[in-house]
Coordinates of C-alpha atoms and ligand atoms in Angstrom, one line a residue:
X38 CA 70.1 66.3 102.3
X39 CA 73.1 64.2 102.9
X40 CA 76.3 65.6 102.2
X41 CA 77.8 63.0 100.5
X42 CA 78.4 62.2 96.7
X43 CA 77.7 58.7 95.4
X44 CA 79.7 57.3 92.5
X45 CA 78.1 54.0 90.7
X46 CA 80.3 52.1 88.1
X47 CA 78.0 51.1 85.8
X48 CA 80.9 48.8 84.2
X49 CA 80.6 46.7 87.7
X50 CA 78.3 48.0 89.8
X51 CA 80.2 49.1 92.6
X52 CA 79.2 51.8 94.5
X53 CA 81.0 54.2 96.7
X54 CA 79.9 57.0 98.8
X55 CA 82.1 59.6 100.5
X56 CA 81.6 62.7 102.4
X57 CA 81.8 66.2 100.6
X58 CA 83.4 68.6 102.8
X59 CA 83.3 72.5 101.3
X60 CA 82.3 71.2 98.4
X61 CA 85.0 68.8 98.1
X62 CA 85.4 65.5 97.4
X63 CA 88.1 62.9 97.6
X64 CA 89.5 61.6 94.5
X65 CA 90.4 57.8 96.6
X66 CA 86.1 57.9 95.8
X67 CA 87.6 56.5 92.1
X68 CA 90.4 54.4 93.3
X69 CA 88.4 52.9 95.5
X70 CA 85.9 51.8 92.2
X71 CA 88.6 50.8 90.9
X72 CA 92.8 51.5 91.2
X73 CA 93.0 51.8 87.3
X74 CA 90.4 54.4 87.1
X75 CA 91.2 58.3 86.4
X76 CA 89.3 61.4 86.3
X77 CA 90.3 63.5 83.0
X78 CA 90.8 66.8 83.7
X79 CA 93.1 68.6 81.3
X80 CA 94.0 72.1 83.3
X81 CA 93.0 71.3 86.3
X82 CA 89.8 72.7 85.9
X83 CA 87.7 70.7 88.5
X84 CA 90.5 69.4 91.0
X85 CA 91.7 70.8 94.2
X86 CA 95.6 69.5 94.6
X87 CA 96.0 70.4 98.0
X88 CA 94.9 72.0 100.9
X89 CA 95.5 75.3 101.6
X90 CA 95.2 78.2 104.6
X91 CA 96.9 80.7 102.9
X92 CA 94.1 82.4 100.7
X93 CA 90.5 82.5 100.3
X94 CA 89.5 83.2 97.1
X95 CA 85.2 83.8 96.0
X96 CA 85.4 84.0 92.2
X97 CA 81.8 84.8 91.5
X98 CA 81.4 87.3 94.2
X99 CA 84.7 89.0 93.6
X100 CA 86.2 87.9 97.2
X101 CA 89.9 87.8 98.0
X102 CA 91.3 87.1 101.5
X103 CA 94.8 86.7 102.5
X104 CA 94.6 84.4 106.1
X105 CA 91.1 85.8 106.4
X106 CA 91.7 89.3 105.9
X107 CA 89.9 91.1 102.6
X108 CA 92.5 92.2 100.5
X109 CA 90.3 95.7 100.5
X110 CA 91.6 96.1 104.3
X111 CA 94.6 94.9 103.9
X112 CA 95.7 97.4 100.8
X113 CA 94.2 100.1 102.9
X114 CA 96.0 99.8 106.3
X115 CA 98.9 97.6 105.5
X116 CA 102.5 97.4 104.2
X117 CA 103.9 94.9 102.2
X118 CA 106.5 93.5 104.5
X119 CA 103.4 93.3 107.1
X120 CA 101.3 91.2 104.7
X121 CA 104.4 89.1 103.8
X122 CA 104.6 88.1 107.3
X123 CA 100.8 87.8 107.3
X124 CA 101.0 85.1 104.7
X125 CA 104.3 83.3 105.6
X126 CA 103.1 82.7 109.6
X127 CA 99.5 83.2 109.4
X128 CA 98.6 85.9 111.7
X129 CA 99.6 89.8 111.8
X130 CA 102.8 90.6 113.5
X131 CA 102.9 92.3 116.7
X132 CA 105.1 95.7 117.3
X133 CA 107.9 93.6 118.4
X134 CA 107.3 90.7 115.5
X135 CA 107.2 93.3 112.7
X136 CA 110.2 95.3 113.3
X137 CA 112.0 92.0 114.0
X138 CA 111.0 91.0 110.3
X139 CA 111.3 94.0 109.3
X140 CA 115.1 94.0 110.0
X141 CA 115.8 90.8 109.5
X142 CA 114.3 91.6 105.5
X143 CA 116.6 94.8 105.2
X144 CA 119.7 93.5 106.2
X145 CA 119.5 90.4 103.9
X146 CA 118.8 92.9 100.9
X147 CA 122.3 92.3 99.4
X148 CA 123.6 89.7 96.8
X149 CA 127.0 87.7 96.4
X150 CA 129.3 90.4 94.1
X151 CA 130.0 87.3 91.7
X152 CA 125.9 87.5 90.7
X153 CA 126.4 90.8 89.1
X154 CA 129.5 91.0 88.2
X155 CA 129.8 87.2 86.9
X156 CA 126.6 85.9 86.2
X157 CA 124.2 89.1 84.7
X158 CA 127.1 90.4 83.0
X159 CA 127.3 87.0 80.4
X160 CA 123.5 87.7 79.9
X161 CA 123.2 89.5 75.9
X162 CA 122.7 93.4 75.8
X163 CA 119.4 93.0 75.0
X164 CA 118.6 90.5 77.3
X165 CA 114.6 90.4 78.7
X166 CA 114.6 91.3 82.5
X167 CA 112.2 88.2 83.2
X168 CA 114.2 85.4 81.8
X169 CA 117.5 87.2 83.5
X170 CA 115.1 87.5 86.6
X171 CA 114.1 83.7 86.3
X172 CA 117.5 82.2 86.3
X173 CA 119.1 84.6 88.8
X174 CA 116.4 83.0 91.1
X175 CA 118.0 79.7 90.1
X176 CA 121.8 80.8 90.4
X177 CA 121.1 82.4 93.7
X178 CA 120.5 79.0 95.3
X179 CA 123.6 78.2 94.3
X180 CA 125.3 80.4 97.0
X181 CA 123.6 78.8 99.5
X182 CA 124.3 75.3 100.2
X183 CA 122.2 74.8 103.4
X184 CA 119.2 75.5 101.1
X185 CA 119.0 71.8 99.9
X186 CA 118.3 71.1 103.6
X187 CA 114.5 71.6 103.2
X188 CA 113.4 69.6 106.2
X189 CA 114.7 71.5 108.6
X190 CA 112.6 74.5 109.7
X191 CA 115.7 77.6 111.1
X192 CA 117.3 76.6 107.2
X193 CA 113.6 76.8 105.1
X194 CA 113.2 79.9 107.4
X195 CA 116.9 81.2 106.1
X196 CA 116.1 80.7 102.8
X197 CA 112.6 82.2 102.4
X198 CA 114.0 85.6 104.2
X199 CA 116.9 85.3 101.7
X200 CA 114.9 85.0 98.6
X201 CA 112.1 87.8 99.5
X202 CA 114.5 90.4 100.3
X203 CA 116.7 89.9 97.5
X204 CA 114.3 89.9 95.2
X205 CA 114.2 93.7 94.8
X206 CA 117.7 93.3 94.3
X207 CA 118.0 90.9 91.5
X208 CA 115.2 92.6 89.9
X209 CA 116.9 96.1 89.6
X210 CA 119.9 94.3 88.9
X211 CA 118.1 93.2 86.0
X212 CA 117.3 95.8 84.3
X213 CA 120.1 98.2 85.0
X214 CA 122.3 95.7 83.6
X215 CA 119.6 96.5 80.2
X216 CA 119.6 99.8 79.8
X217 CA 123.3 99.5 80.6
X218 CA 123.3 101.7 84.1
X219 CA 125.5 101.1 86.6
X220 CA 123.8 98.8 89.7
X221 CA 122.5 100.7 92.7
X222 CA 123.4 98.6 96.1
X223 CA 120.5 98.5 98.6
X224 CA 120.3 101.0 101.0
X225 CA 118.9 99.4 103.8
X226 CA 117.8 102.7 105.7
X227 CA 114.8 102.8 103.1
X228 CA 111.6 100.9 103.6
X229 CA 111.2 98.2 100.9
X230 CA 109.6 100.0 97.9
X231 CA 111.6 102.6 98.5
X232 CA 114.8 100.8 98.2
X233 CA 113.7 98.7 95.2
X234 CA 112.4 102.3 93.9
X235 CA 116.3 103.8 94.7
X236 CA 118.1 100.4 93.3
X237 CA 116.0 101.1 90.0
X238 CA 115.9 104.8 89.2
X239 CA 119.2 106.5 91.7
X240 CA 121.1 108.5 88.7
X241 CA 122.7 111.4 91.4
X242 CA 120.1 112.5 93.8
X243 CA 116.8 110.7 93.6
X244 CA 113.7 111.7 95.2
X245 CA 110.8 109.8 96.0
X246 CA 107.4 111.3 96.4
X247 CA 105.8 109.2 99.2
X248 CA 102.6 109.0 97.5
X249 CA 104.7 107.0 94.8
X250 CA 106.3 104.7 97.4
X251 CA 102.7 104.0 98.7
X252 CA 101.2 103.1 95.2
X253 CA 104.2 100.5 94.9
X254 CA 103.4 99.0 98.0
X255 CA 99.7 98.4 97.6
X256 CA 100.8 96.9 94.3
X257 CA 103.1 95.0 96.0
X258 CA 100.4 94.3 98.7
X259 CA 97.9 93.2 95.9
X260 CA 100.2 90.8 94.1
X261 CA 101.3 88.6 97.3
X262 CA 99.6 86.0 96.7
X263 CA 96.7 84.4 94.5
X264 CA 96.5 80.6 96.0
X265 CA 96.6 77.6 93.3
X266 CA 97.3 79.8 90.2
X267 CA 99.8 78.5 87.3
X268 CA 103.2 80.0 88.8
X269 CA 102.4 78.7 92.6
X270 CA 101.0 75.1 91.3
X271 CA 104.3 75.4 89.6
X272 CA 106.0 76.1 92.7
X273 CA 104.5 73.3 94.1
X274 CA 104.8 70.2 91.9
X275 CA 108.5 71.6 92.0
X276 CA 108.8 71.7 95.4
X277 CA 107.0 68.4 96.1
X278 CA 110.3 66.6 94.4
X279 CA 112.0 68.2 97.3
X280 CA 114.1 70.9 94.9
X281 CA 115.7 73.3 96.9
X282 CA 113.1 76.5 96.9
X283 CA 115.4 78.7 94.4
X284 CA 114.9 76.0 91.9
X285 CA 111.4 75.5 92.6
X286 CA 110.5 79.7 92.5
X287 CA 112.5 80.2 89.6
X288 CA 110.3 77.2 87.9
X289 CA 107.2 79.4 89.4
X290 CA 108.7 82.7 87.6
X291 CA 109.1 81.0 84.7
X292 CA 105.3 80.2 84.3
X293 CA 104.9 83.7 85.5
X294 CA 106.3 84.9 83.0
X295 CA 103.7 83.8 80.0
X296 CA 101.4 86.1 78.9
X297 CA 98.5 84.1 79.7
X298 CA 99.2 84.6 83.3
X299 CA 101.6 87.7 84.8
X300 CA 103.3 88.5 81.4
X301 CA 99.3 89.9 80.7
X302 CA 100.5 93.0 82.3
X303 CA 103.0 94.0 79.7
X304 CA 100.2 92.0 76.6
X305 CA 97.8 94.7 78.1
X306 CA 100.4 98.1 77.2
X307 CA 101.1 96.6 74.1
X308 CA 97.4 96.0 73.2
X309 CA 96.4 99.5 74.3
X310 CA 99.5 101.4 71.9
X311 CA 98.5 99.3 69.1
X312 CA 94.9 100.8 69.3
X313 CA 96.4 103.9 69.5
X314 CA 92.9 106.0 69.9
X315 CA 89.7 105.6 71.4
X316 CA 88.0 105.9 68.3
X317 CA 89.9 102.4 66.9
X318 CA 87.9 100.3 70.3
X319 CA 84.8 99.3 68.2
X320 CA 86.3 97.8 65.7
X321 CA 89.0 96.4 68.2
X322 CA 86.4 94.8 70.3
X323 CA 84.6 93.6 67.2
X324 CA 87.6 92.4 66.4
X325 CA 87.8 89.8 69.2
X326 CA 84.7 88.9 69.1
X327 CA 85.5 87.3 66.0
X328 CA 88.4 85.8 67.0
X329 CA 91.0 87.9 64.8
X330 CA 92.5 90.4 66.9
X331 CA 93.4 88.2 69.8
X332 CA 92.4 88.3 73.4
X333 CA 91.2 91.4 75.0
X334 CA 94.5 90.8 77.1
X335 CA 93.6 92.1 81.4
X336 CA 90.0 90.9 80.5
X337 CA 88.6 87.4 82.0
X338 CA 89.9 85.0 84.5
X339 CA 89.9 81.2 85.6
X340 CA 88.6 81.9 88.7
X341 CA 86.8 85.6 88.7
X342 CA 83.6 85.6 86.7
X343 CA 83.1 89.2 88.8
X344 CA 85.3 92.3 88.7
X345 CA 88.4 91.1 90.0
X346 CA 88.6 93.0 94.0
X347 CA 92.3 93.7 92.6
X348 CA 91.8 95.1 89.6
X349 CA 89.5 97.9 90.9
X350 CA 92.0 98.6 94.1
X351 CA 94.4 99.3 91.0
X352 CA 91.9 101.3 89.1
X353 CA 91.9 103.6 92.2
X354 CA 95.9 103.9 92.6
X355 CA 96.4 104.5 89.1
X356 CA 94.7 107.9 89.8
X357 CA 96.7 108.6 93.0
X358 CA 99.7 108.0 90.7
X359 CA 99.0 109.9 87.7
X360 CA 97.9 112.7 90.1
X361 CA 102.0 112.9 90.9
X362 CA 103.0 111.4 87.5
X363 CA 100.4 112.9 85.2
X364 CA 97.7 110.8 83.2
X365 CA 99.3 108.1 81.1
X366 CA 98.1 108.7 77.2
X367 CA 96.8 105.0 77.0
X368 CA 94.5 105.6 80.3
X369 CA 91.8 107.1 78.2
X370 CA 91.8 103.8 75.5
X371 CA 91.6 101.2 78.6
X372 CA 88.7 102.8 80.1
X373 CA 86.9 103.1 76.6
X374 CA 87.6 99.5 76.5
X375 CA 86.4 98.2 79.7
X376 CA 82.8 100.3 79.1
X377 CA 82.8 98.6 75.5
X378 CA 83.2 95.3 76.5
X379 CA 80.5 95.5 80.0
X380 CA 78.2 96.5 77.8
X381 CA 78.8 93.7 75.4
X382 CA 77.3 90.6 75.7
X383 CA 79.8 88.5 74.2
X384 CA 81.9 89.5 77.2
X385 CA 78.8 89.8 79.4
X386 CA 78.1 86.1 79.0
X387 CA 81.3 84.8 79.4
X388 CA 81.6 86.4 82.4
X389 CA 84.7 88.2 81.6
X390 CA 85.9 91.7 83.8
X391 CA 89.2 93.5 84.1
X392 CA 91.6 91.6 85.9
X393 CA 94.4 92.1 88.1
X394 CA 96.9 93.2 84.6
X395 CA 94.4 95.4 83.2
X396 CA 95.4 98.5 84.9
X397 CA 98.5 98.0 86.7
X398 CA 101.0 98.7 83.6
X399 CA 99.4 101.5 82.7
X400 CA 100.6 102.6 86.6
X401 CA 103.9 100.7 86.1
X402 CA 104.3 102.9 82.9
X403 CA 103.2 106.1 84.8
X404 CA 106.2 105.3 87.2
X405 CA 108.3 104.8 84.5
X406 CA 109.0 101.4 84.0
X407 CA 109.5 99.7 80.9
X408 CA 107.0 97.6 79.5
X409 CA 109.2 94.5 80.0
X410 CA 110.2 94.8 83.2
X411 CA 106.2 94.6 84.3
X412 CA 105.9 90.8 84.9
X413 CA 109.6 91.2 87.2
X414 CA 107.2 93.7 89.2
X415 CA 104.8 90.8 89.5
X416 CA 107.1 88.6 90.4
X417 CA 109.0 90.8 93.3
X418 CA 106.0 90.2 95.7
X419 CA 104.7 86.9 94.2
X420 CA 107.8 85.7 95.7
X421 CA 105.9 86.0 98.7
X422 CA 103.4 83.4 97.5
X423 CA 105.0 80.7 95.6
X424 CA 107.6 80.5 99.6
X425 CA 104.5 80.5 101.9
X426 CA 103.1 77.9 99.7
X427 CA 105.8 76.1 99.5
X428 CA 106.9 76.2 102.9
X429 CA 102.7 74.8 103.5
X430 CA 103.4 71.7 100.7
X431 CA 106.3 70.6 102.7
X432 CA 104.6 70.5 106.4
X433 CA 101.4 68.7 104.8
X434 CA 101.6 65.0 105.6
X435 CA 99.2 64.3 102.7
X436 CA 101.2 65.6 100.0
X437 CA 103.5 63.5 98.1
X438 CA 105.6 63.8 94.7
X439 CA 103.3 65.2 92.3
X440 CA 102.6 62.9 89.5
X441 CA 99.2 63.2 87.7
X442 CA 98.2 60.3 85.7
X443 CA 97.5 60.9 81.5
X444 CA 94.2 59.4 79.1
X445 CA 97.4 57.9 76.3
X446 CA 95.9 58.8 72.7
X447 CA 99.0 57.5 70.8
X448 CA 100.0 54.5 68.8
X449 CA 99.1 50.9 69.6
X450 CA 102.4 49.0 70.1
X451 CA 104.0 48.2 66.6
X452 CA 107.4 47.1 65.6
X453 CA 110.4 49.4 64.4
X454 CA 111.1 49.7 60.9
X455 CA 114.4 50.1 59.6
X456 CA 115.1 53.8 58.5
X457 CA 115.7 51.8 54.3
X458 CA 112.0 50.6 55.1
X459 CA 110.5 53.8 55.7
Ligands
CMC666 N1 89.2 88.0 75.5 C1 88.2 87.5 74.6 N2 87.6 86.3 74.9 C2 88.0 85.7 76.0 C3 89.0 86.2 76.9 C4 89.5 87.4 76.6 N3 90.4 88.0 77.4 N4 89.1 85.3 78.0 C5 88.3 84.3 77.7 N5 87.6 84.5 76.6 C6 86.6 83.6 76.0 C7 87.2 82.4 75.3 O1 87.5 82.6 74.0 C8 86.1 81.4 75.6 O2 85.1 81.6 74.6 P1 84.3 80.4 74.0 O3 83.6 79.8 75.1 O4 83.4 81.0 73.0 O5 85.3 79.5 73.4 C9 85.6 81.8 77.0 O6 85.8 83.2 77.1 C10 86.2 81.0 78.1 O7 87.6 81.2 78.0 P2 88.7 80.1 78.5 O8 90.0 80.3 77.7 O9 88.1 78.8 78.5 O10 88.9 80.6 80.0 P3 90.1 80.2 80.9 O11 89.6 80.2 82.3 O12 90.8 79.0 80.4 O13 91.1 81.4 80.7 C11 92.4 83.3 81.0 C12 91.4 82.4 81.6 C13 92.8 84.4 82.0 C14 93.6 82.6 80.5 C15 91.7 84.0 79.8 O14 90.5 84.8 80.3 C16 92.6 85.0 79.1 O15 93.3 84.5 78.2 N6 92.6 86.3 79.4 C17 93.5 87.2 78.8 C18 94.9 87.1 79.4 C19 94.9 87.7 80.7 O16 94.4 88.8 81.0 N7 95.5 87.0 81.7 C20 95.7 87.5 83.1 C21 95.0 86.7 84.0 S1 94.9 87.4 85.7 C22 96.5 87.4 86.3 C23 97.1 86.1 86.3 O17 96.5 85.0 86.6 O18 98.3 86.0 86.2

């Protein structure tokens, strides 16, 4: 069998066959029918924008690979910073390479005095940590000048150092500034969880059982990177207008931060208090089903129509952690929930599992975070993503501005009438 695709316009009968490479076709196939022909396809559901070598991603058999590696391995031998580097160059770091990286990343951990003392402070008391997370991403590109300089490859370097190990920083910042606590400068003798830990919970003397440090970097490990999701393809069309890469990760926070995608995490606590009791999941699931009591929020996925690998790495550290931390109250409810709905067929048949969000804020809760700082946690190591993305988009000699094309649905031309006419 040929692996080609053929495409016949029927209006002409032109013809045009091109090759299908992993399943892929190009879209100049249409343009070559005809230049004033588009393919609708509201979402994205059916186009790949780009290519990438970043990661590999097997929705129906549950497969995620960052440059190759299963995510399984890498959340069981790795570190964060290692995976980071992983994703960013495209191979594991040597000795030599990783403690390199590893300093580099520490001592850029601080931020410009006028970001806290200047910028958070005008934010109101009350304030949500991801929308003063999303624009200190923006503001923070303001201190750096050279960071409009995106083709040159020492400055994008600069800059992507820069942003992942401040990160932490702003992020703590963020919600000290909230619950009105003094900020906590990095301490750069701590390995990165354990700084972001020490930036967010230092009152006096703080200790940090390891086991707690660990479970923060496997979280960390597990949220790196997702390829072509909302917040990176965010990150992209951003950064394919040449924006500096604050601009263009605070624009990929920003989509972050919806509850369809990483605010799910903090939809999923919310969900689980208002069912209050394992007795109330019936009806709650029942509920859904006919469409009245919202999404099962952590359940289903664009791409998964398996058990997300993620979500049952998490499953596994959530026990770890509430072995230190004892069992969070609302562990009980999500696990009633997820044997509900397997066993249902409405979720059965639409394919929908526990995702990534399902149970990593009821470990984020365990740790003592606040609900609405649980989408900043996503965004701390996403970070990682949406810059070795970027940095991909601009070295790719077939990208250009993006610019999709729209199927208009509005008024034929008419002539203005006077606002006495109307
Ligand atoms: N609960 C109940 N029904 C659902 C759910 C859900 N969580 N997700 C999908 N469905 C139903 C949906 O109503 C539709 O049914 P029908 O065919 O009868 O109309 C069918 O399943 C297909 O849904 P869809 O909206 O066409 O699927 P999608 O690929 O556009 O949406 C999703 C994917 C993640 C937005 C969606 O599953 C969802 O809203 N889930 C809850 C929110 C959530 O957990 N988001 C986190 C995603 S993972 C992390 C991340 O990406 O940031």
């Amino acid at each position: 069998m040929p692996d080609t695709i053929t495409i016949t316009d029927d209006r002409t009968g032109k013809t045009v066959t091109v090759p299908i490479t992993d399943g892929v076709f190009p879209a100049s196939a249409v343009r070559e029918l005809d230049p004033s022909l588009y393919i609708y396809d509201p979402a994205y559901m059916q186009t790949a924008a780009c290519k990438s070598a970043i990661t590999f991603l097997d929705g129906d058999a549950g497969i995620l690979r960052y440059r190759g590696y299963p995510i399984e391995q890498l959340a069981e031998h790795s570190t964060y910073l290692e995976v980071a580097y992983l994703l960013l160059n495209g191979e594991l770091p040597d000795a030599q390479q990783l403690e390199t990286w590893t300093d580099d990343v520490v001592h850029h951990t601080f931020i410009h005095e006028n970001m806290r003392k200047r910028f958070v402070d005008g934010f109101h008391y009350d304030a949500h940590p991801m929308g003063m997370l999303v624009s200190s991403m923006a503001a923070l590109g303001t201190f750096y000048n050279d960071a409009k300089d995106i083709h040159d490859k020492a400055t994008r370097d600069k800059q992507i150092l820069r942003l992942i190990a401040k990160m932490p920083t702003l992020a703590a910042m963020c919600y000290r500034f909230s619950v009105g606590l003094p900020f906590v400068y990095p301490n750069n003798d701590l390995s990165f969880p354990a700084n972001f830990l020490n930036m967010m919970w230092k009152i006096g003397d703080y200790d940090l059982d390891p086991r707690l440090e660990r479970a923060m970097d496997v979280l960390f490990i597990l949220h790196a990177d997702h390829e072509q999701n909302c917040g990176t393809t965010a990150m992209r069309v951003v950064g394919s207008s040449h924006a500096d890469p604050y601009s263009s990760a605070a624009a990929a926070a920003a989509a972050l931060y919806g509850p369809l995608h990483g605010g799910a995490n903090e939809a999923v606590v919310r969900m689980l208090s208002d069912i209050g009791h394992i007795d109330n999941v019936p009806a709650f699931i029942e509920e859904v089903k006919g469409g009245k009591g919202g999404r099962l929020m952590g359940f289903g996925h664009r791409v998964y129509k398996n058990y997300d690998p993620r979500a049952t790495i998490i499953k596994q550290t959530a026990y770890e952690v509430f072995e230190v931390t004892g069992k969070n109250p609302l562990l009980d409810i999500a696990l009633k929930l997820e044997e509900v709905a397997l066993s249902d067929p409405y979720f059965a048949d639409r394919k929908l599992y526990p995702n990534v969000d399902f149970y990593s804020g009821l470990i984020y809760q365990a740790l003592g975070f606040p609900v609405a700082m649980f989408t900043v946690l996503f965004a701390i190591p996403r970070s990682v993503g949406w810059l070795a993305h970027w940095q991909e988009l601009i070295g790719d000699k077939e990208q250009k501005i993006s610019r999709p094309r729209q199927w208009y649905s509005g008024s034929e031309a008419r002539d203005y009438v006077p606002l006495s006419s109307r």
